[in-house]
Amino acid sequence: MADAARGRRISYRLRVNPIRCDGSGLCAELVPERIRLDDWGYPVADPTPLGPDLLPLAERAVRDCPRLALLLEIQGRER
Amino acid sequence: MSAVATGERLLAGPTAWVAESLAEHRRRLGAAPAGNQVLEAIEVAGLRGRGGAEFPAGPKWRAVAGRRGTPVVLVNGAEADPLSLKDRTLLVMRPHLVWDGTLAAAEVLGAAEVVVYIGRDHADARQAMAAAMAERRASGDIVRRVSIRFVAAPASYVAGEETAAVRVAGGGPPLPTFRPPRPFERGVRGRPTLVHNVETLAAAALAGRGAGATTRLFTLGGAVGRPGVTEAPIAASLGELLERAGADRSSAAVLVGGCSGTWVPLLQGRELGLDQLGAGCGSVHVMEPGRCGLAVTAGILAFLAEQSAGQCGPCRVGLPAVARVLHRVALGGARADDGRLLSRWASQLSGRRGACAHPDGAARVLASALRVFADDLRRHLHRGPCPGALDG
């Protein structure tokens, strides 16, 4: 029961579609708190949920990615 | 080895390298269990996939059943890992057991199509499955409402990955796709698709007959006296399998789980259960005594780099970089910082960096090599390649 209640709270996290991504690095500039680049310049997304402070920046990174390779994944919601 | 009733074993029955006939199969195991009986049984037994990812089978069937659209069952016998032979062995020797599990799944899901996806080079396995189906049809065993299609799996490492298999079955290239959608949501030609390794389906057929799905198949190879496929309890210890394989006791390490598996030191690893180690595709490969583990791993990384589908940056660029540095560490030309570089890359390449788990697999084998061959690594970095790296 407690799990179900917790499960209904929605949280967001960033995820990279690695097939689309060409390593422009824009996302790491916009949300360095959640995206860092590996040694080859490709983004590594930290799966920690985004707080309200970071969400607007994350949304902008998703919108501005030149390859549309960044996703906001919704967690904790019933399918 | 702990006793398992013969009726519960996948390879119980005749031991010859030929298909068990339908008559023999039925005499030994009785009629095929109904689909819903099999589904209930695999849930009770907690059957997990035997292709490497070890995903629970029951929830997978339920997930496909819960989707709209007519499902497809994809029987995955691509077996692309060069260290694994168990799928071919099962298909050649027990095609009817694989069919029992496959048709049970098709029945309970109401599937309209079954795709049998077998390695292009595994002609004997494909023939055994085709002949077994012909035998069923000839015996009046009508396979209703489901069409059966054989699709050759390209001979590439990632062709066996489930989304790549789905794509090939739909007429596409052997390239993994980004998830979501997962195959159960949108698989072959957009239909909800159940993708199972052939051994998983055979184990389901046994479970449906009241067996516990307590054993699995292992491919024993490398420096062993008795190479080949063997069946053992899922939780068998590495030592038990090495004993059975007649492993060379002077070997330093064993690679468990295929080319993207885990190195385990032979001395300390014997007590560990294969289930704890993560058996992956079930391969247990003993390193030749005197060989250098770093050189062997450099060869594996070169292979994995070459087998990358090349779709995702970290895999396309990262794997060749790892292979290059590991090669110079193993064979000459190492730089002082190479050890730290490899550790950093092992961590950067893990954690779902690709559309499929190919980079994770490369990271796993690399990380375990750095751990198990840490002394060799230090020696290589200070004094250059060891003799075991240069011969062989």
Short mmCIF file of C-alpha atoms in Angstrom, two decimals:
data_model
loop_
_atom_site.label_atom_id
_atom_site.label_comp_id
_atom_site.label_asym_id
_atom_site.label_seq_id
_atom_site.Cartn_x
_atom_site.Cartn_y
_atom_site.Cartn_z
CA MET A 1 0.00 0.00 0.00
CA ALA A 2 2.79 2.36 0.96
CA ASP A 3 4.57 1.36 -2.22
CA ALA A 4 1.55 2.16 -4.32
CA ALA A 5 1.23 5.59 -2.73
CA ARG A 6 4.89 6.32 -3.32
CA GLY A 7 4.55 4.98 -6.85
CA ARG A 8 2.02 7.65 -7.72
CA ARG A 9 4.40 10.47 -7.06
CA ILE A 10 5.78 11.51 -10.41
CA SER A 11 9.44 12.20 -10.90
CA TYR A 12 11.51 13.03 -13.94
CA ARG A 13 14.96 12.01 -15.01
CA LEU A 14 17.06 12.60 -18.09
CA ARG A 15 17.92 9.82 -20.48
CA VAL A 16 19.98 9.80 -23.66
CA ASN A 17 18.99 7.99 -26.83
CA PRO A 18 22.52 6.89 -27.76
CA ILE A 19 21.59 6.01 -31.34
CA ARG A 20 20.50 9.56 -32.04
CA CYS A 21 23.17 11.33 -29.99
CA ASP A 22 26.22 12.60 -31.86
CA GLY A 23 27.91 14.14 -28.85
CA SER A 24 27.29 17.85 -29.41
CA GLY A 25 27.66 18.30 -25.65
CA LEU A 26 24.97 20.96 -25.37
CA CYS A 27 23.09 19.04 -22.68
CA ALA A 28 26.18 18.88 -20.46
CA GLU A 29 26.49 22.66 -20.70
CA LEU A 30 22.85 23.23 -19.81
CA VAL A 31 22.48 20.64 -17.02
CA PRO A 32 25.96 19.83 -15.73
CA GLU A 33 24.30 18.71 -12.47
CA ARG A 34 22.89 15.65 -14.28
CA ILE A 35 24.89 15.28 -17.49
CA ARG A 36 28.63 14.90 -17.76
CA LEU A 37 30.61 13.92 -20.81
CA ASP A 38 32.71 10.78 -21.10
CA ASP A 39 36.26 10.80 -22.49
CA TRP A 40 34.88 10.70 -26.03
CA GLY A 41 32.46 13.57 -25.57
CA TYR A 42 29.28 11.52 -25.24
CA PRO A 43 26.83 12.35 -22.45
CA VAL A 44 26.41 10.22 -19.34
CA ALA A 45 23.05 10.90 -17.71
CA ASP A 46 22.79 10.69 -13.93
CA PRO A 47 19.50 8.87 -13.18
CA THR A 48 18.86 10.88 -10.00
CA PRO A 49 15.39 12.46 -10.29
CA LEU A 50 15.33 16.12 -11.28
CA GLY A 51 14.28 18.58 -8.60
CA PRO A 52 12.07 21.59 -9.40
CA ASP A 53 15.21 23.71 -9.66
CA LEU A 54 16.64 21.62 -12.49
CA LEU A 55 13.49 20.65 -14.34
CA PRO A 56 13.22 23.85 -16.46
CA LEU A 57 16.85 23.54 -17.54
CA ALA A 58 16.38 19.88 -18.34
CA GLU A 59 13.32 20.69 -20.43
CA ARG A 60 15.31 23.26 -22.32
CA ALA A 61 18.12 20.79 -22.93
CA VAL A 62 15.58 18.29 -24.28
CA ARG A 63 14.10 20.95 -26.57
CA ASP A 64 17.42 22.31 -27.77
CA CYS A 65 19.29 19.06 -28.43
CA PRO A 66 20.22 19.31 -32.12
CA ARG A 67 19.68 15.58 -32.58
CA LEU A 68 16.56 15.33 -30.37
CA ALA A 69 18.48 12.65 -28.50
CA LEU A 70 17.63 13.73 -24.96
CA LEU A 71 14.50 12.47 -23.22
CA LEU A 72 12.69 13.32 -20.03
CA GLU A 73 11.62 10.01 -18.60
CA ILE A 74 8.63 10.01 -16.32
CA GLN A 75 8.97 7.69 -13.38
CA GLY A 76 6.68 6.40 -10.69
CA ARG A 77 3.51 6.57 -12.72
CA GLU A 78 1.22 3.71 -13.56
CA ARG A 79 1.72 2.58 -17.12
CA MET B 1 26.80 -32.91 -7.85
CA SER B 2 23.39 -32.78 -6.20
CA ALA B 3 20.86 -35.23 -7.56
CA VAL B 4 18.23 -34.03 -9.99
CA ALA B 5 15.54 -36.44 -11.16
CA THR B 6 16.19 -37.34 -14.79
CA GLY B 7 12.69 -36.30 -15.84
CA GLU B 8 13.61 -32.81 -14.75
CA ARG B 9 16.63 -32.51 -16.98
CA LEU B 10 16.64 -30.82 -20.39
CA LEU B 11 19.05 -33.31 -21.93
CA ALA B 12 17.73 -36.44 -20.20
CA GLY B 13 17.17 -39.34 -22.60
CA PRO B 14 19.32 -40.45 -25.54
CA THR B 15 22.84 -39.05 -25.66
CA ALA B 16 23.51 -39.20 -29.41
CA TRP B 17 24.05 -36.03 -31.48
CA VAL B 18 20.74 -36.53 -33.31
CA ALA B 19 17.23 -35.36 -32.67
CA GLU B 20 15.12 -37.37 -30.30
CA SER B 21 12.12 -38.52 -32.33
CA LEU B 22 8.61 -37.35 -31.54
CA ALA B 23 7.60 -40.88 -30.51
CA GLU B 24 10.55 -41.20 -28.14
CA HIS B 25 9.99 -37.72 -26.76
CA ARG B 26 6.33 -38.47 -26.03
CA ARG B 27 7.09 -41.88 -24.56
CA ARG B 28 9.66 -40.39 -22.23
CA LEU B 29 7.84 -37.21 -21.18
CA GLY B 30 4.20 -37.72 -22.09
CA ALA B 31 1.97 -35.36 -24.05
CA ALA B 32 2.74 -31.69 -24.39
CA PRO B 33 1.36 -29.60 -21.53
CA ALA B 34 -1.32 -26.98 -22.26
CA GLY B 35 -0.31 -23.33 -22.56
CA ASN B 36 -1.96 -22.08 -19.37
CA GLN B 37 -0.46 -24.98 -17.44
CA VAL B 38 2.98 -23.97 -18.67
CA LEU B 39 2.44 -20.31 -17.82
CA GLU B 40 1.38 -21.15 -14.28
CA ALA B 41 4.29 -23.55 -13.89
CA ILE B 42 6.97 -21.08 -15.01
CA GLU B 43 5.58 -18.52 -12.58
CA VAL B 44 5.67 -21.00 -9.71
CA ALA B 45 9.16 -22.18 -10.70
CA GLY B 46 10.36 -18.58 -11.12
CA LEU B 47 11.87 -19.47 -14.50
CA ARG B 48 14.33 -16.89 -15.79
CA GLY B 49 15.63 -16.35 -19.32
CA ARG B 50 18.63 -18.41 -20.31
CA GLY B 51 19.96 -16.15 -23.05
CA GLY B 52 22.03 -13.95 -20.76
CA ALA B 53 19.79 -11.24 -19.34
CA GLU B 54 18.02 -13.64 -16.94
CA PHE B 55 14.74 -11.74 -17.07
CA PRO B 56 11.85 -13.57 -15.34
CA ALA B 57 9.86 -15.47 -17.96
CA GLY B 58 6.39 -15.40 -16.37
CA PRO B 59 6.06 -11.61 -16.24
CA LYS B 60 7.28 -11.48 -19.84
CA TRP B 61 4.45 -13.78 -20.99
CA ARG B 62 1.95 -11.73 -18.96
CA ALA B 63 3.28 -8.49 -20.46
CA VAL B 64 2.78 -9.78 -24.00
CA ALA B 65 -0.65 -11.15 -23.11
CA GLY B 66 -1.65 -7.78 -21.70
CA ARG B 67 -1.08 -5.91 -24.98
CA ARG B 68 -3.51 -5.29 -27.78
CA GLY B 69 -2.75 -6.94 -31.08
CA THR B 70 -1.97 -10.48 -32.14
CA PRO B 71 1.31 -11.59 -30.57
CA VAL B 72 4.34 -13.17 -32.20
CA VAL B 73 6.61 -15.68 -30.50
CA LEU B 74 10.26 -15.34 -31.46
CA VAL B 75 12.38 -18.39 -30.67
CA ASN B 76 15.89 -17.03 -30.26
CA GLY B 77 18.57 -19.54 -31.22
CA ALA B 78 21.03 -17.06 -32.72
CA GLU B 79 23.71 -18.08 -30.22
CA ALA B 80 26.25 -15.57 -31.48
CA ASP B 81 28.76 -15.88 -28.64
CA PRO B 82 31.69 -17.93 -29.96
CA LEU B 83 32.12 -19.54 -26.52
CA SER B 84 28.58 -20.93 -26.37
CA LEU B 85 27.30 -24.14 -27.93
CA LYS B 86 24.41 -25.01 -25.67
CA ASP B 87 21.58 -23.64 -27.83
CA ARG B 88 22.75 -25.56 -30.90
CA THR B 89 23.12 -28.70 -28.81
CA LEU B 90 19.60 -28.37 -27.44
CA LEU B 91 18.11 -27.64 -30.87
CA VAL B 92 19.88 -30.57 -32.48
CA MET B 93 19.15 -33.09 -29.72
CA ARG B 94 15.80 -31.98 -28.24
CA PRO B 95 13.90 -30.02 -30.89
CA HIS B 96 10.58 -31.39 -29.61
CA LEU B 97 11.17 -30.03 -26.14
CA VAL B 98 11.81 -26.58 -27.65
CA TRP B 99 8.69 -26.94 -29.80
CA ASP B 100 6.57 -27.97 -26.80
CA GLY B 101 7.55 -24.77 -24.98
CA THR B 102 7.19 -22.62 -28.08
CA LEU B 103 3.74 -23.92 -29.01
CA ALA B 104 2.55 -23.66 -25.40
CA ALA B 105 3.53 -19.98 -25.44
CA ALA B 106 1.88 -19.45 -28.83
CA GLU B 107 -1.29 -21.13 -27.58
CA VAL B 108 -1.68 -19.27 -24.31
CA LEU B 109 -0.86 -15.92 -25.95
CA GLY B 110 -3.02 -16.56 -29.01
CA ALA B 111 -0.04 -15.87 -31.26
CA ALA B 112 -0.57 -15.92 -35.02
CA GLU B 113 3.07 -16.39 -35.86
CA VAL B 114 6.14 -18.17 -34.55
CA VAL B 115 9.52 -17.01 -35.82
CA VAL B 116 12.34 -19.50 -35.39
CA TYR B 117 15.52 -17.43 -35.42
CA ILE B 118 18.61 -19.62 -35.68
CA GLY B 119 22.22 -18.73 -36.51
CA ARG B 120 22.88 -18.67 -40.25
CA ASP B 121 25.82 -21.02 -39.79
CA HIS B 122 23.95 -23.46 -37.54
CA ALA B 123 22.40 -25.52 -40.32
CA ASP B 124 22.12 -28.69 -38.22
CA ALA B 125 20.09 -26.87 -35.58
CA ARG B 126 17.77 -25.34 -38.16
CA GLN B 127 17.29 -28.68 -39.90
CA ALA B 128 16.52 -30.44 -36.63
CA MET B 129 13.79 -27.91 -35.78
CA ALA B 130 12.32 -28.04 -39.29
CA ALA B 131 12.38 -31.85 -39.37
CA ALA B 132 10.76 -32.02 -35.93
CA MET B 133 7.91 -29.78 -37.12
CA ALA B 134 7.47 -31.90 -40.26
CA GLU B 135 7.36 -34.99 -38.02
CA ARG B 136 4.62 -33.43 -35.90
CA ARG B 137 2.56 -32.54 -38.93
CA ALA B 138 3.02 -36.00 -40.45
CA SER B 139 1.89 -37.65 -37.21
CA GLY B 140 -1.38 -35.77 -37.37
CA ASP B 141 -0.29 -33.37 -34.68
CA ILE B 142 -1.95 -30.34 -36.21
CA VAL B 143 -0.45 -27.00 -35.33
CA ARG B 144 -3.52 -24.83 -35.71
CA ARG B 145 -3.84 -21.13 -36.36
CA VAL B 146 -0.18 -20.37 -36.13
CA SER B 147 2.22 -19.91 -38.99
CA ILE B 148 5.82 -20.92 -38.53
CA ARG B 149 8.62 -19.04 -40.21
CA PHE B 150 12.34 -19.79 -40.12
CA VAL B 151 14.60 -16.76 -40.20
CA ALA B 152 18.40 -17.03 -40.42
CA ALA B 153 20.22 -14.99 -37.78
CA PRO B 154 23.19 -13.12 -39.27
CA ALA B 155 26.54 -14.23 -37.91
CA SER B 156 27.21 -11.14 -35.82
CA TYR B 157 27.46 -10.79 -32.06
CA VAL B 158 24.62 -8.30 -31.63
CA ALA B 159 22.26 -10.17 -34.00
CA GLY B 160 21.17 -12.28 -31.03
CA GLU B 161 20.13 -9.24 -29.00
CA GLU B 162 16.32 -9.24 -28.72
CA THR B 163 15.56 -5.96 -30.50
CA ALA B 164 18.01 -6.86 -33.30
CA ALA B 165 16.29 -10.25 -33.62
CA VAL B 166 12.91 -8.54 -33.83
CA ARG B 167 14.23 -6.27 -36.56
CA VAL B 168 15.67 -9.10 -38.65
CA ALA B 169 12.39 -11.02 -38.27
CA GLY B 170 10.62 -7.98 -39.72
CA GLY B 171 12.94 -7.88 -42.72
CA GLY B 172 15.31 -5.26 -41.30
CA PRO B 173 19.03 -5.14 -40.49
CA PRO B 174 20.53 -6.90 -37.44
CA LEU B 175 20.73 -3.71 -35.43
CA PRO B 176 19.41 -3.15 -31.89
CA THR B 177 16.84 -0.41 -31.32
CA PHE B 178 16.36 2.08 -28.53
CA ARG B 179 13.88 1.05 -25.82
CA PRO B 180 11.05 1.87 -25.33
CA PRO B 181 9.33 0.32 -27.14
CA ARG B 182 10.39 -3.08 -25.87
CA PRO B 183 9.56 -6.15 -27.97
CA PHE B 184 6.55 -6.98 -25.78
CA GLU B 185 5.12 -3.56 -26.63
CA ARG B 186 6.08 -3.35 -30.27
CA GLY B 187 8.00 -6.24 -31.76
CA VAL B 188 7.95 -8.11 -35.05
CA ARG B 189 6.06 -5.95 -37.57
CA GLY B 190 4.72 -3.85 -34.71
CA ARG B 191 3.12 -6.77 -32.88
CA PRO B 192 3.64 -7.57 -29.21
CA THR B 193 6.42 -10.14 -29.31
CA LEU B 194 7.62 -12.72 -26.83
CA VAL B 195 11.35 -13.22 -27.39
CA HIS B 196 12.86 -16.18 -25.59
CA ASN B 197 16.11 -18.03 -25.79
CA VAL B 198 15.55 -21.63 -26.94
CA GLU B 199 16.65 -23.07 -23.60
CA THR B 200 14.10 -20.92 -21.77
CA LEU B 201 11.33 -22.41 -23.92
CA ALA B 202 12.59 -25.96 -23.37
CA ALA B 203 12.76 -25.33 -19.62
CA ALA B 204 9.19 -23.99 -19.78
CA ALA B 205 8.07 -27.22 -21.45
CA LEU B 206 9.62 -29.24 -18.62
CA ALA B 207 8.15 -26.94 -15.97
CA GLY B 208 4.71 -27.44 -17.51
CA ARG B 209 5.16 -31.16 -16.88
CA GLY B 210 5.76 -30.56 -13.20
CA ALA B 211 9.54 -30.25 -13.23
CA GLY B 212 11.13 -27.43 -11.29
CA ALA B 213 13.36 -25.75 -13.88
CA THR B 214 16.25 -26.39 -11.51
CA THR B 215 18.99 -27.12 -14.05
CA ARG B 216 20.56 -25.26 -16.94
CA LEU B 217 22.97 -25.92 -19.76
CA PHE B 218 26.61 -24.91 -19.63
CA THR B 219 29.22 -24.87 -22.37
CA LEU B 220 32.59 -26.03 -21.02
CA GLY B 221 35.64 -25.03 -23.02
CA GLY B 222 39.25 -23.87 -23.08
CA ALA B 223 41.84 -25.78 -21.05
CA VAL B 224 39.57 -28.67 -20.12
CA GLY B 225 39.79 -32.41 -20.65
CA ARG B 226 36.10 -32.81 -21.41
CA PRO B 227 34.87 -29.86 -23.47
CA GLY B 228 31.24 -29.63 -24.50
CA VAL B 229 27.77 -28.99 -23.20
CA THR B 230 26.74 -30.21 -19.78
CA GLU B 231 23.65 -29.81 -17.64
CA ALA B 232 23.93 -28.86 -13.98
CA PRO B 233 21.83 -27.33 -11.19
CA ILE B 234 21.38 -23.57 -11.64
CA ALA B 235 23.23 -22.94 -8.38
CA ALA B 236 26.06 -25.41 -9.09
CA SER B 237 29.40 -24.13 -7.85
CA LEU B 238 32.10 -23.17 -10.30
CA GLY B 239 34.28 -25.87 -8.72
CA GLU B 240 31.70 -28.57 -9.53
CA LEU B 241 31.61 -27.53 -13.17
CA LEU B 242 35.40 -27.33 -13.40
CA GLU B 243 35.59 -30.81 -11.92
CA ARG B 244 33.15 -32.10 -14.46
CA ALA B 245 35.01 -30.37 -17.29
CA GLY B 246 38.33 -31.83 -16.19
CA ALA B 247 39.75 -28.32 -16.03
CA ASP B 248 43.51 -27.84 -15.98
CA ARG B 249 44.32 -27.00 -12.36
CA SER B 250 47.31 -24.89 -13.29
CA SER B 251 45.14 -22.40 -15.15
CA ALA B 252 44.89 -18.98 -13.51
CA ALA B 253 41.35 -17.94 -14.38
CA VAL B 254 37.98 -18.84 -15.86
CA LEU B 255 35.81 -16.65 -18.06
CA VAL B 256 32.18 -17.19 -17.03
CA GLY B 257 29.30 -16.05 -19.23
CA GLY B 258 30.86 -15.76 -22.67
CA CYS B 259 32.89 -13.01 -24.32
CA SER B 260 31.04 -10.31 -22.40
CA GLY B 261 31.22 -12.27 -19.15
CA THR B 262 33.27 -12.12 -15.98
CA TRP B 263 36.78 -13.36 -15.22
CA VAL B 264 36.99 -15.40 -12.03
CA PRO B 265 40.27 -16.51 -10.44
CA LEU B 266 40.48 -20.29 -10.47
CA LEU B 267 41.82 -20.55 -6.92
CA GLN B 268 39.36 -18.31 -5.10
CA GLY B 269 36.32 -18.79 -7.31
CA ARG B 270 35.56 -22.47 -6.90
CA GLU B 271 33.06 -22.10 -4.07
CA LEU B 272 30.98 -19.50 -5.87
CA GLY B 273 27.66 -20.54 -7.39
CA LEU B 274 27.13 -19.98 -11.09
CA ASP B 275 23.92 -18.16 -10.18
CA GLN B 276 25.91 -15.71 -8.03
CA LEU B 277 28.57 -15.26 -10.68
CA GLY B 278 25.99 -14.46 -13.34
CA ALA B 279 26.18 -17.38 -15.74
CA GLY B 280 25.03 -15.25 -18.70
CA CYS B 281 24.90 -17.52 -21.74
CA GLY B 282 26.22 -20.37 -19.55
CA SER B 283 29.72 -20.54 -20.97
CA VAL B 284 32.54 -21.61 -18.64
CA HIS B 285 35.86 -21.09 -20.39
CA VAL B 286 39.13 -22.05 -18.72
CA MET B 287 42.16 -19.99 -19.71
CA GLU B 288 45.13 -21.93 -21.10
CA PRO B 289 47.81 -22.28 -18.38
CA GLY B 290 50.71 -19.92 -18.89
CA ARG B 291 48.69 -17.55 -21.02
CA CYS B 292 48.47 -13.90 -20.03
CA GLY B 293 44.95 -12.87 -19.03
CA LEU B 294 45.51 -9.34 -20.26
CA ALA B 295 46.48 -10.56 -23.72
CA VAL B 296 43.46 -12.86 -23.86
CA THR B 297 41.20 -10.01 -22.77
CA ALA B 298 42.78 -7.68 -25.33
CA GLY B 299 41.77 -10.21 -27.99
CA ILE B 300 38.23 -10.36 -26.61
CA LEU B 301 37.94 -6.56 -26.57
CA ALA B 302 39.20 -6.39 -30.16
CA PHE B 303 36.48 -8.87 -31.10
CA LEU B 304 33.77 -7.00 -29.21
CA ALA B 305 34.88 -3.68 -30.76
CA GLU B 306 34.71 -5.19 -34.22
CA GLN B 307 31.27 -6.66 -33.46
CA SER B 308 29.75 -3.35 -32.33
CA ALA B 309 26.77 -2.38 -34.44
CA GLY B 310 28.38 1.07 -34.56
CA GLN B 311 25.14 2.89 -33.82
CA CYS B 312 25.97 4.42 -30.44
CA GLY B 313 28.97 6.68 -29.86
CA PRO B 314 30.25 5.19 -26.59
CA CYS B 315 30.33 1.72 -28.17
CA ARG B 316 31.55 2.76 -31.64
CA VAL B 317 34.36 4.96 -30.31
CA GLY B 318 34.91 3.63 -26.79
CA LEU B 319 35.35 -0.09 -27.53
CA PRO B 320 38.13 0.40 -30.13
CA ALA B 321 39.85 2.81 -27.72
CA VAL B 322 39.74 0.21 -24.94
CA ALA B 323 40.94 -2.51 -27.31
CA ARG B 324 43.87 -0.34 -28.47
CA VAL B 325 45.07 0.56 -24.98
CA LEU B 326 44.60 -2.97 -23.65
CA HIS B 327 46.56 -4.28 -26.61
CA ARG B 328 49.54 -2.05 -25.88
CA VAL B 329 49.37 -2.87 -22.17
CA ALA B 330 49.34 -6.57 -22.96
CA LEU B 331 51.81 -6.69 -25.83
CA GLY B 332 54.09 -3.70 -25.53
CA GLY B 333 54.09 0.08 -25.66
CA ALA B 334 52.08 0.70 -22.48
CA ARG B 335 52.06 4.17 -20.98
CA ALA B 336 52.30 4.78 -17.25
CA ASP B 337 48.73 6.03 -17.04
CA ASP B 338 47.11 3.16 -18.98
CA GLY B 339 45.90 1.27 -15.88
CA ARG B 340 43.97 4.25 -14.61
CA LEU B 341 42.67 4.99 -18.11
CA LEU B 342 41.27 1.47 -18.48
CA SER B 343 39.58 1.58 -15.05
CA ARG B 344 37.97 4.89 -15.91
CA TRP B 345 36.73 3.57 -19.25
CA ALA B 346 35.37 0.38 -17.66
CA SER B 347 33.21 2.59 -15.48
CA GLN B 348 32.28 5.04 -18.26
CA LEU B 349 31.11 2.25 -20.56
CA SER B 350 28.83 0.59 -18.02
CA GLY B 351 25.33 1.69 -17.08
CA ARG B 352 23.26 1.46 -20.28
CA ARG B 353 25.41 3.68 -22.43
CA GLY B 354 24.21 1.98 -25.62
CA ALA B 355 20.86 1.00 -27.10
CA CYS B 356 21.75 -2.59 -26.22
CA ALA B 357 23.99 -4.07 -23.52
CA HIS B 358 27.02 -4.52 -25.80
CA PRO B 359 29.08 -1.75 -24.14
CA ASP B 360 28.00 -3.01 -20.69
CA GLY B 361 29.28 -6.46 -21.61
CA ALA B 362 32.61 -5.07 -22.79
CA ALA B 363 32.87 -3.02 -19.60
CA ARG B 364 32.11 -6.11 -17.50
CA VAL B 365 34.81 -8.28 -19.03
CA LEU B 366 37.28 -5.39 -18.89
CA ALA B 367 36.55 -4.53 -15.24
CA SER B 368 36.85 -8.17 -14.19
CA ALA B 369 40.16 -8.52 -16.07
CA LEU B 370 41.57 -5.45 -14.32
CA ARG B 371 40.53 -7.00 -11.00
CA VAL B 372 41.58 -10.60 -11.57
CA PHE B 373 44.79 -9.81 -13.45
CA ALA B 374 45.75 -6.82 -11.28
CA ASP B 375 49.22 -8.25 -10.50
CA ASP B 376 49.87 -8.90 -14.18
CA LEU B 377 48.73 -5.37 -14.97
CA ARG B 378 51.21 -3.89 -12.52
CA ARG B 379 54.02 -6.01 -13.94
CA HIS B 380 53.12 -5.13 -17.51
CA LEU B 381 53.06 -1.42 -16.71
CA HIS B 382 56.46 -1.54 -15.02
CA ARG B 383 58.35 -4.19 -16.91
CA GLY B 384 56.53 -4.71 -20.20
CA PRO B 385 54.75 -7.78 -21.55
CA CYS B 386 55.13 -11.12 -19.75
CA PRO B 387 56.15 -14.27 -21.66
CA GLY B 388 52.53 -15.51 -21.51
CA ALA B 389 51.40 -12.49 -23.51
CA LEU B 390 53.82 -13.04 -26.33
CA ASP B 391 53.35 -16.72 -27.07
CA GLY B 392 50.02 -17.95 -28.35
#
